[in-house]
């Protein structure tokens, strides 16, 4: 069946559940989840995506360093802003 994603509108209200592949293919807004790992010094674990990956080949996940402010906002209990 494939990975499922919640398709959302511009206000982040859930419209329906769709296949993640379809959300990406059609450019629909959808929710994703990311796990951010930090050590006791506050450093983030960042890994590089394989060059053959379908999405963002050779990129870094999370999208270092510009995404870190979003993770920190969540840590503080704030709702992250959508770009």
mmCIF file of N, CA, C and O in Angstrom:
data_model
loop_
_atom_site.group_PDB
_atom_site.id
_atom_site.type_symbol
_atom_site.label_atom_id
_atom_site.label_comp_id
_atom_site.label_asym_id
_atom_site.label_seq_id
_atom_site.Cartn_x
_atom_site.Cartn_y
_atom_site.Cartn_z
ATOM 1 N N UNK A 1 0.814 -1.194 0.000
ATOM 2 C CA UNK A 1 0.000 0.000 0.000
ATOM 3 C C UNK A 1 0.858 1.258 0.000
ATOM 4 O O UNK A 1 0.495 2.241 -0.584
ATOM 5 N N UNK A 2 1.983 1.289 0.650
ATOM 6 C CA UNK A 2 2.827 2.474 0.681
ATOM 7 C C UNK A 2 2.571 3.327 1.906
ATOM 8 O O UNK A 2 1.587 3.167 2.615
ATOM 9 N N UNK A 3 3.468 4.269 2.114
ATOM 10 C CA UNK A 3 3.371 5.163 3.274
ATOM 11 C C UNK A 3 2.190 6.115 3.122
ATOM 12 O O UNK A 3 1.949 6.663 2.050
ATOM 13 N N UNK A 4 1.473 6.320 4.200
ATOM 14 C CA UNK A 4 0.311 7.207 4.211
ATOM 15 C C UNK A 4 0.711 8.588 4.727
ATOM 16 O O UNK A 4 1.638 8.726 5.512
ATOM 17 N N UNK A 5 -0.003 9.607 4.267
ATOM 18 C CA UNK A 5 0.233 10.976 4.719
ATOM 19 C C UNK A 5 -1.107 11.683 4.839
ATOM 20 O O UNK A 5 -2.054 11.361 4.131
ATOM 21 N N UNK A 6 -1.163 12.629 5.748
ATOM 22 C CA UNK A 6 -2.365 13.447 5.893
ATOM 23 C C UNK A 6 -2.255 14.637 4.950
ATOM 24 O O UNK A 6 -1.359 15.465 5.078
ATOM 25 N N UNK A 7 -3.161 14.697 3.969
ATOM 26 C CA UNK A 7 -3.214 15.858 3.084
ATOM 27 C C UNK A 7 -3.920 16.976 3.847
ATOM 28 O O UNK A 7 -4.955 16.757 4.472
ATOM 29 N N UNK A 8 -3.330 18.186 3.807
ATOM 30 C CA UNK A 8 -3.854 19.306 4.574
ATOM 31 C C UNK A 8 -4.067 20.519 3.683
ATOM 32 O O UNK A 8 -3.513 20.602 2.582
ATOM 33 N N UNK A 9 -4.859 21.469 4.173
ATOM 34 C CA UNK A 9 -5.042 22.729 3.459
ATOM 35 C C UNK A 9 -4.022 23.747 3.974
ATOM 36 O O UNK A 9 -3.149 23.416 4.781
ATOM 37 N N UNK A 10 -4.137 24.991 3.513
ATOM 38 C CA UNK A 10 -3.175 26.033 3.873
ATOM 39 C C UNK A 10 -3.168 26.361 5.359
ATOM 40 O O UNK A 10 -2.226 26.945 5.874
ATOM 41 N N UNK A 11 -4.237 25.985 6.085
ATOM 42 C CA UNK A 11 -4.309 26.234 7.531
ATOM 43 C C UNK A 11 -3.959 24.982 8.335
ATOM 44 O O UNK A 11 -4.211 24.921 9.526
ATOM 45 N N UNK A 12 -3.445 23.958 7.659
ATOM 46 C CA UNK A 12 -3.026 22.700 8.273
ATOM 47 C C UNK A 12 -4.213 21.862 8.767
ATOM 48 O O UNK A 12 -4.061 21.012 9.629
ATOM 49 N N UNK A 13 -5.396 22.102 8.211
ATOM 50 C CA UNK A 13 -6.556 21.267 8.541
ATOM 51 C C UNK A 13 -6.509 20.012 7.658
ATOM 52 O O UNK A 13 -6.244 20.105 6.449
ATOM 53 N N UNK A 14 -6.742 18.867 8.252
ATOM 54 C CA UNK A 14 -6.680 17.610 7.511
ATOM 55 C C UNK A 14 -7.843 17.533 6.530
ATOM 56 O O UNK A 14 -9.004 17.723 6.898
ATOM 57 N N UNK A 15 -7.510 17.238 5.270
ATOM 58 C CA UNK A 15 -8.520 17.045 4.236
ATOM 59 C C UNK A 15 -8.842 15.572 4.059
ATOM 60 O O UNK A 15 -10.002 15.189 3.963
ATOM 61 N N UNK A 16 -7.800 14.743 4.002
ATOM 62 C CA UNK A 16 -7.957 13.309 3.800
ATOM 63 C C UNK A 16 -6.613 12.633 4.006
ATOM 64 O O UNK A 16 -5.592 13.288 4.175
ATOM 65 N N UNK A 17 -6.617 11.322 3.988
ATOM 66 C CA UNK A 17 -5.379 10.547 4.053
ATOM 67 C C UNK A 17 -5.087 10.031 2.650
ATOM 68 O O UNK A 17 -5.979 9.495 1.976
ATOM 69 N N UNK A 18 -3.860 10.234 2.207
ATOM 70 C CA UNK A 18 -3.446 9.848 0.862
ATOM 71 C C UNK A 18 -2.132 9.085 0.928
ATOM 72 O O UNK A 18 -1.460 9.075 1.964
ATOM 73 N N UNK A 19 -1.760 8.472 -0.166
ATOM 74 C CA UNK A 19 -0.428 7.869 -0.237
ATOM 75 C C UNK A 19 0.596 9.002 -0.320
ATOM 76 O O UNK A 19 0.382 9.972 -1.055
ATOM 77 N N UNK A 20 1.673 8.894 0.433
ATOM 78 C CA UNK A 20 2.707 9.934 0.428
ATOM 79 C C UNK A 20 3.232 10.159 -0.984
ATOM 80 O O UNK A 20 3.446 11.288 -1.422
ATOM 81 N N UNK A 21 3.389 9.075 -1.731
ATOM 82 C CA UNK A 21 3.865 9.154 -3.115
ATOM 83 C C UNK A 21 2.955 10.085 -3.937
ATOM 84 O O UNK A 21 3.442 10.919 -4.706
ATOM 85 N N UNK A 22 1.639 9.945 -3.776
ATOM 86 C CA UNK A 22 0.695 10.791 -4.513
ATOM 87 C C UNK A 22 0.786 12.245 -4.066
ATOM 88 O O UNK A 22 0.705 13.160 -4.893
ATOM 89 N N UNK A 23 0.953 12.468 -2.763
ATOM 90 C CA UNK A 23 1.073 13.837 -2.252
ATOM 91 C C UNK A 23 2.283 14.535 -2.866
ATOM 92 O O UNK A 23 2.196 15.689 -3.286
ATOM 93 N N UNK A 24 3.383 13.819 -2.946
ATOM 94 C CA UNK A 24 4.604 14.384 -3.519
ATOM 95 C C UNK A 24 4.415 14.601 -5.020
ATOM 96 O O UNK A 24 4.725 15.668 -5.557
ATOM 97 N N UNK A 25 3.897 13.604 -5.703
ATOM 98 C CA UNK A 25 3.730 13.662 -7.163
ATOM 99 C C UNK A 25 2.828 14.821 -7.583
ATOM 100 O O UNK A 25 3.103 15.520 -8.550
ATOM 101 N N UNK A 26 1.744 15.057 -6.823
ATOM 102 C CA UNK A 26 0.797 16.113 -7.164
ATOM 103 C C UNK A 26 1.123 17.463 -6.519
ATOM 104 O O UNK A 26 0.455 18.453 -6.798
ATOM 105 N N UNK A 27 2.123 17.490 -5.651
ATOM 106 C CA UNK A 27 2.500 18.736 -4.994
ATOM 107 C C UNK A 27 1.506 19.185 -3.934
ATOM 108 O O UNK A 27 1.415 20.367 -3.630
ATOM 109 N N UNK A 28 0.757 18.222 -3.359
ATOM 110 C CA UNK A 28 -0.219 18.552 -2.325
ATOM 111 C C UNK A 28 0.486 18.858 -1.013
ATOM 112 O O UNK A 28 1.506 18.239 -0.679
ATOM 113 N N UNK A 29 -0.056 19.781 -0.236
ATOM 114 C CA UNK A 29 0.434 20.000 1.117
ATOM 115 C C UNK A 29 0.123 18.758 1.941
ATOM 116 O O UNK A 29 -0.979 18.200 1.836
ATOM 117 N N UNK A 30 1.082 18.315 2.708
ATOM 118 C CA UNK A 30 0.866 17.140 3.554
ATOM 119 C C UNK A 30 1.784 17.211 4.757
ATOM 120 O O UNK A 30 2.777 17.920 4.758
ATOM 121 N N UNK A 31 1.401 16.500 5.799
ATOM 122 C CA UNK A 31 2.192 16.484 7.031
ATOM 123 C C UNK A 31 3.297 15.448 6.940
ATOM 124 O O UNK A 31 3.114 14.379 6.373
ATOM 125 N N UNK A 32 4.401 15.796 7.541
ATOM 126 C CA UNK A 32 5.505 14.858 7.685
ATOM 127 C C UNK A 32 5.982 14.908 9.126
ATOM 128 O O UNK A 32 5.708 15.866 9.844
ATOM 129 N N UNK A 33 6.674 13.884 9.529
ATOM 130 C CA UNK A 33 7.247 13.849 10.872
ATOM 131 C C UNK A 33 8.748 13.656 10.743
ATOM 132 O O UNK A 33 9.226 12.959 9.865
ATOM 133 N N UNK A 34 9.471 14.318 11.607
ATOM 134 C CA UNK A 34 10.922 14.208 11.632
ATOM 135 C C UNK A 34 11.361 13.984 13.062
ATOM 136 O O UNK A 34 10.805 14.586 13.987
ATOM 137 N N UNK A 35 12.335 13.128 13.229
ATOM 138 C CA UNK A 35 12.922 12.905 14.543
ATOM 139 C C UNK A 35 14.258 13.626 14.576
ATOM 140 O O UNK A 35 15.085 13.440 13.692
ATOM 141 N N UNK A 36 14.427 14.484 15.549
ATOM 142 C CA UNK A 36 15.696 15.186 15.724
ATOM 143 C C UNK A 36 16.403 14.603 16.941
ATOM 144 O O UNK A 36 15.843 14.556 18.027
ATOM 145 N N UNK A 37 17.618 14.130 16.731
ATOM 146 C CA UNK A 37 18.409 13.531 17.813
ATOM 147 C C UNK A 37 19.512 14.506 18.216
ATOM 148 O O UNK A 37 20.259 14.980 17.373
ATOM 149 N N UNK A 38 19.578 14.770 19.531
ATOM 150 C CA UNK A 38 20.622 15.644 20.068
ATOM 151 C C UNK A 38 21.373 14.911 21.166
ATOM 152 O O UNK A 38 20.811 14.088 21.873
ATOM 153 N N UNK A 39 22.635 15.260 21.297
ATOM 154 C CA UNK A 39 23.408 14.699 22.400
ATOM 155 C C UNK A 39 23.353 15.667 23.581
ATOM 156 O O UNK A 39 22.695 16.707 23.515
ATOM 157 N N UNK A 40 24.032 15.327 24.654
ATOM 158 C CA UNK A 40 23.971 16.159 25.858
ATOM 159 C C UNK A 40 24.609 17.534 25.654
ATOM 160 O O UNK A 40 24.345 18.451 26.425
ATOM 161 N N UNK A 41 25.421 17.678 24.611
ATOM 162 C CA UNK A 41 26.024 18.979 24.293
ATOM 163 C C UNK A 41 25.094 19.818 23.411
ATOM 164 O O UNK A 41 25.433 20.942 23.051
ATOM 165 N N UNK A 42 23.925 19.257 23.039
ATOM 166 C CA UNK A 42 22.975 19.995 22.214
ATOM 167 C C UNK A 42 23.222 19.896 20.725
ATOM 168 O O UNK A 42 22.564 20.557 19.942
ATOM 169 N N UNK A 43 24.196 19.054 20.324
ATOM 170 C CA UNK A 43 24.474 18.892 18.894
ATOM 171 C C UNK A 43 23.432 17.971 18.264
ATOM 172 O O UNK A 43 22.957 17.041 18.897
ATOM 173 N N UNK A 44 23.075 18.256 17.007
ATOM 174 C CA UNK A 44 22.108 17.444 16.279
ATOM 175 C C UNK A 44 22.804 16.378 15.449
ATOM 176 O O UNK A 44 23.871 16.618 14.880
ATOM 177 N N UNK A 45 22.174 15.222 15.361
ATOM 178 C CA UNK A 45 22.620 14.172 14.451
ATOM 179 C C UNK A 45 22.027 14.495 13.084
ATOM 180 O O UNK A 45 20.815 14.677 12.945
ATOM 181 N N UNK A 46 22.880 14.610 12.077
ATOM 182 C CA UNK A 46 22.444 14.906 10.719
ATOM 183 C C UNK A 46 23.029 13.835 9.813
ATOM 184 O O UNK A 46 24.209 13.503 9.911
ATOM 185 N N UNK A 47 22.200 13.278 8.933
ATOM 186 C CA UNK A 47 22.741 12.290 8.002
ATOM 187 C C UNK A 47 22.520 12.761 6.577
ATOM 188 O O UNK A 47 21.612 13.539 6.286
ATOM 189 N N UNK A 48 23.401 12.293 5.694
ATOM 190 C CA UNK A 48 23.313 12.657 4.289
ATOM 191 C C UNK A 48 22.496 11.614 3.566
ATOM 192 O O UNK A 48 22.712 10.422 3.714
ATOM 193 N N UNK A 49 21.557 12.069 2.736
ATOM 194 C CA UNK A 49 20.716 11.157 1.977
ATOM 195 C C UNK A 49 21.521 10.550 0.838
ATOM 196 O O UNK A 49 22.408 11.199 0.279
ATOM 197 N N UNK A 50 21.217 9.309 0.469
ATOM 198 C CA UNK A 50 21.946 8.662 -0.633
ATOM 199 C C UNK A 50 21.753 9.428 -1.945
ATOM 200 O O UNK A 50 20.701 10.029 -2.179
ATOM 201 N N UNK A 51 22.751 9.386 -2.811
ATOM 202 C CA UNK A 51 22.660 10.058 -4.114
ATOM 203 C C UNK A 51 21.520 9.479 -4.953
ATOM 204 O O UNK A 51 20.952 10.163 -5.785
ATOM 205 N N UNK A 52 21.162 8.216 -4.724
ATOM 206 C CA UNK A 52 20.098 7.579 -5.491
ATOM 207 C C UNK A 52 18.711 7.742 -4.897
ATOM 208 O O UNK A 52 17.742 7.187 -5.425
ATOM 209 N N UNK A 53 18.563 8.511 -3.820
ATOM 210 C CA UNK A 53 17.259 8.686 -3.179
ATOM 211 C C UNK A 53 16.305 9.421 -4.126
ATOM 212 O O UNK A 53 16.708 10.323 -4.863
ATOM 213 N N UNK A 54 15.022 9.022 -4.091
ATOM 214 C CA UNK A 54 14.033 9.654 -4.959
ATOM 215 C C UNK A 54 13.799 11.112 -4.580
ATOM 216 O O UNK A 54 13.559 11.957 -5.445
ATOM 217 N N UNK A 55 13.830 11.416 -3.290
ATOM 218 C CA UNK A 55 13.598 12.781 -2.818
ATOM 219 C C UNK A 55 14.888 13.344 -2.230
ATOM 220 O O UNK A 55 15.512 12.722 -1.383
ATOM 221 N N UNK A 56 15.286 14.504 -2.668
ATOM 222 C CA UNK A 56 16.441 15.231 -2.147
ATOM 223 C C UNK A 56 17.731 14.403 -2.145
ATOM 224 O O UNK A 56 18.414 14.295 -1.126
ATOM 225 N N UNK A 57 18.096 13.797 -3.297
ATOM 226 C CA UNK A 57 19.319 12.990 -3.340
ATOM 227 C C UNK A 57 20.555 13.802 -2.960
ATOM 228 O O UNK A 57 20.711 14.941 -3.390
ATOM 229 N N UNK A 58 21.377 13.207 -2.099
ATOM 230 C CA UNK A 58 22.610 13.855 -1.674
ATOM 231 C C UNK A 58 22.406 14.984 -0.675
ATOM 232 O O UNK A 58 23.365 15.578 -0.226
ATOM 233 N N UNK A 59 21.163 15.242 -0.316
ATOM 234 C CA UNK A 59 20.869 16.313 0.636
ATOM 235 C C UNK A 59 21.041 15.825 2.059
ATOM 236 O O UNK A 59 21.364 14.659 2.310
ATOM 237 N N UNK A 60 20.847 16.719 2.974
ATOM 238 C CA UNK A 60 20.983 16.375 4.383
ATOM 239 C C UNK A 60 19.616 16.330 5.047
ATOM 240 O O UNK A 60 18.715 17.076 4.683
ATOM 241 N N UNK A 61 19.489 15.435 5.973
ATOM 242 C CA UNK A 61 18.224 15.275 6.685
ATOM 243 C C UNK A 61 18.515 15.240 8.174
ATOM 244 O O UNK A 61 19.291 14.404 8.617
ATOM 245 N N UNK A 62 17.971 16.103 9.011
ATOM 246 C CA UNK A 62 17.124 17.210 8.579
ATOM 247 C C UNK A 62 17.906 18.208 7.749
ATOM 248 O O UNK A 62 19.127 18.150 7.705
ATOM 249 N N UNK A 63 17.199 19.100 7.079
ATOM 250 C CA UNK A 63 17.839 20.026 6.143
ATOM 251 C C UNK A 63 18.695 21.043 6.895
ATOM 252 O O UNK A 63 18.309 22.170 7.110
ATOM 253 N N UNK A 64 19.846 20.577 7.293
ATOM 254 C CA UNK A 64 20.768 21.338 8.134
ATOM 255 C C UNK A 64 21.314 22.547 7.391
ATOM 256 O O UNK A 64 21.542 22.473 6.199
ATOM 257 N N UNK A 65 21.594 23.654 8.059
ATOM 258 C CA UNK A 65 21.204 23.974 9.429
ATOM 259 C C UNK A 65 19.888 24.741 9.518
ATOM 260 O O UNK A 65 19.390 25.018 10.590
ATOM 261 N N UNK A 66 19.293 25.076 8.353
ATOM 262 C CA UNK A 66 18.142 25.991 8.391
ATOM 263 C C UNK A 66 16.887 25.429 9.043
ATOM 264 O O UNK A 66 16.011 26.178 9.459
ATOM 265 N N UNK A 67 16.762 24.113 9.196
ATOM 266 C CA UNK A 67 15.564 23.546 9.823
ATOM 267 C C UNK A 67 15.643 23.509 11.343
ATOM 268 O O UNK A 67 14.623 23.343 11.998
ATOM 269 N N UNK A 68 16.807 23.685 11.907
ATOM 270 C CA UNK A 68 16.948 23.503 13.347
ATOM 271 C C UNK A 68 16.061 24.442 14.155
ATOM 272 O O UNK A 68 15.563 24.082 15.210
ATOM 273 N N UNK A 69 15.849 25.673 13.663
ATOM 274 C CA UNK A 69 14.988 26.596 14.410
ATOM 275 C C UNK A 69 13.581 26.030 14.552
ATOM 276 O O UNK A 69 12.908 26.251 15.542
ATOM 277 N N UNK A 70 13.112 25.252 13.559
ATOM 278 C CA UNK A 70 11.782 24.639 13.652
ATOM 279 C C UNK A 70 11.757 23.590 14.753
ATOM 280 O O UNK A 70 10.796 23.510 15.517
ATOM 281 N N UNK A 71 12.801 22.778 14.844
ATOM 282 C CA UNK A 71 12.846 21.744 15.878
ATOM 283 C C UNK A 71 12.944 22.380 17.264
ATOM 284 O O UNK A 71 12.322 21.916 18.207
ATOM 285 N N UNK A 72 13.709 23.436 17.357
ATOM 286 C CA UNK A 72 13.842 24.108 18.642
ATOM 287 C C UNK A 72 12.518 24.735 19.056
ATOM 288 O O UNK A 72 12.162 24.723 20.234
ATOM 289 N N UNK A 73 11.776 25.280 18.104
ATOM 290 C CA UNK A 73 10.466 25.863 18.415
ATOM 291 C C UNK A 73 9.534 24.792 18.967
ATOM 292 O O UNK A 73 8.805 25.029 19.935
ATOM 293 N N UNK A 74 9.556 23.610 18.391
ATOM 294 C CA UNK A 74 8.720 22.517 18.879
ATOM 295 C C UNK A 74 9.146 22.139 20.286
ATOM 296 O O UNK A 74 8.310 21.896 21.159
ATOM 297 N N UNK A 75 10.449 22.095 20.532
ATOM 298 C CA UNK A 75 10.952 21.805 21.880
ATOM 299 C C UNK A 75 10.405 22.797 22.903
ATOM 300 O O UNK A 75 10.144 22.448 24.042
ATOM 301 N N UNK A 76 10.240 24.060 22.481
ATOM 302 C CA UNK A 76 9.724 25.093 23.380
ATOM 303 C C UNK A 76 8.197 25.085 23.431
ATOM 304 O O UNK A 76 7.597 25.922 24.089
ATOM 305 N N UNK A 77 7.568 24.150 22.720
ATOM 306 C CA UNK A 77 6.112 24.053 22.724
ATOM 307 C C UNK A 77 5.431 24.994 21.753
ATOM 308 O O UNK A 77 4.217 25.174 21.803
ATOM 309 N N UNK A 78 6.200 25.566 20.838
ATOM 310 C CA UNK A 78 5.621 26.471 19.844
ATOM 311 C C UNK A 78 5.226 25.691 18.599
ATOM 312 O O UNK A 78 5.766 24.646 18.309
ATOM 313 N N UNK A 79 4.267 26.220 17.868
ATOM 314 C CA UNK A 79 3.880 25.610 16.600
ATOM 315 C C UNK A 79 4.831 26.152 15.534
ATOM 316 O O UNK A 79 4.975 27.356 15.372
ATOM 317 N N UNK A 80 5.504 25.253 14.778
ATOM 318 C CA UNK A 80 6.446 25.734 13.767
ATOM 319 C C UNK A 80 5.721 26.474 12.646
ATOM 320 O O UNK A 80 4.579 26.187 12.327
ATOM 321 N N UNK A 81 6.409 27.444 12.052
ATOM 322 C CA UNK A 81 5.852 28.214 10.946
ATOM 323 C C UNK A 81 6.101 27.467 9.653
ATOM 324 O O UNK A 81 7.166 26.902 9.453
ATOM 325 N N UNK A 82 5.133 27.475 8.767
ATOM 326 C CA UNK A 82 5.302 26.856 7.443
ATOM 327 C C UNK A 82 5.913 27.871 6.497
ATOM 328 O O UNK A 82 5.521 29.022 6.484
ATOM 329 N N UNK A 83 6.852 27.394 5.725
ATOM 330 C CA UNK A 83 7.507 28.296 4.768
ATOM 331 C C UNK A 83 6.649 28.482 3.541
ATOM 332 O O UNK A 83 5.770 27.759 3.251
#
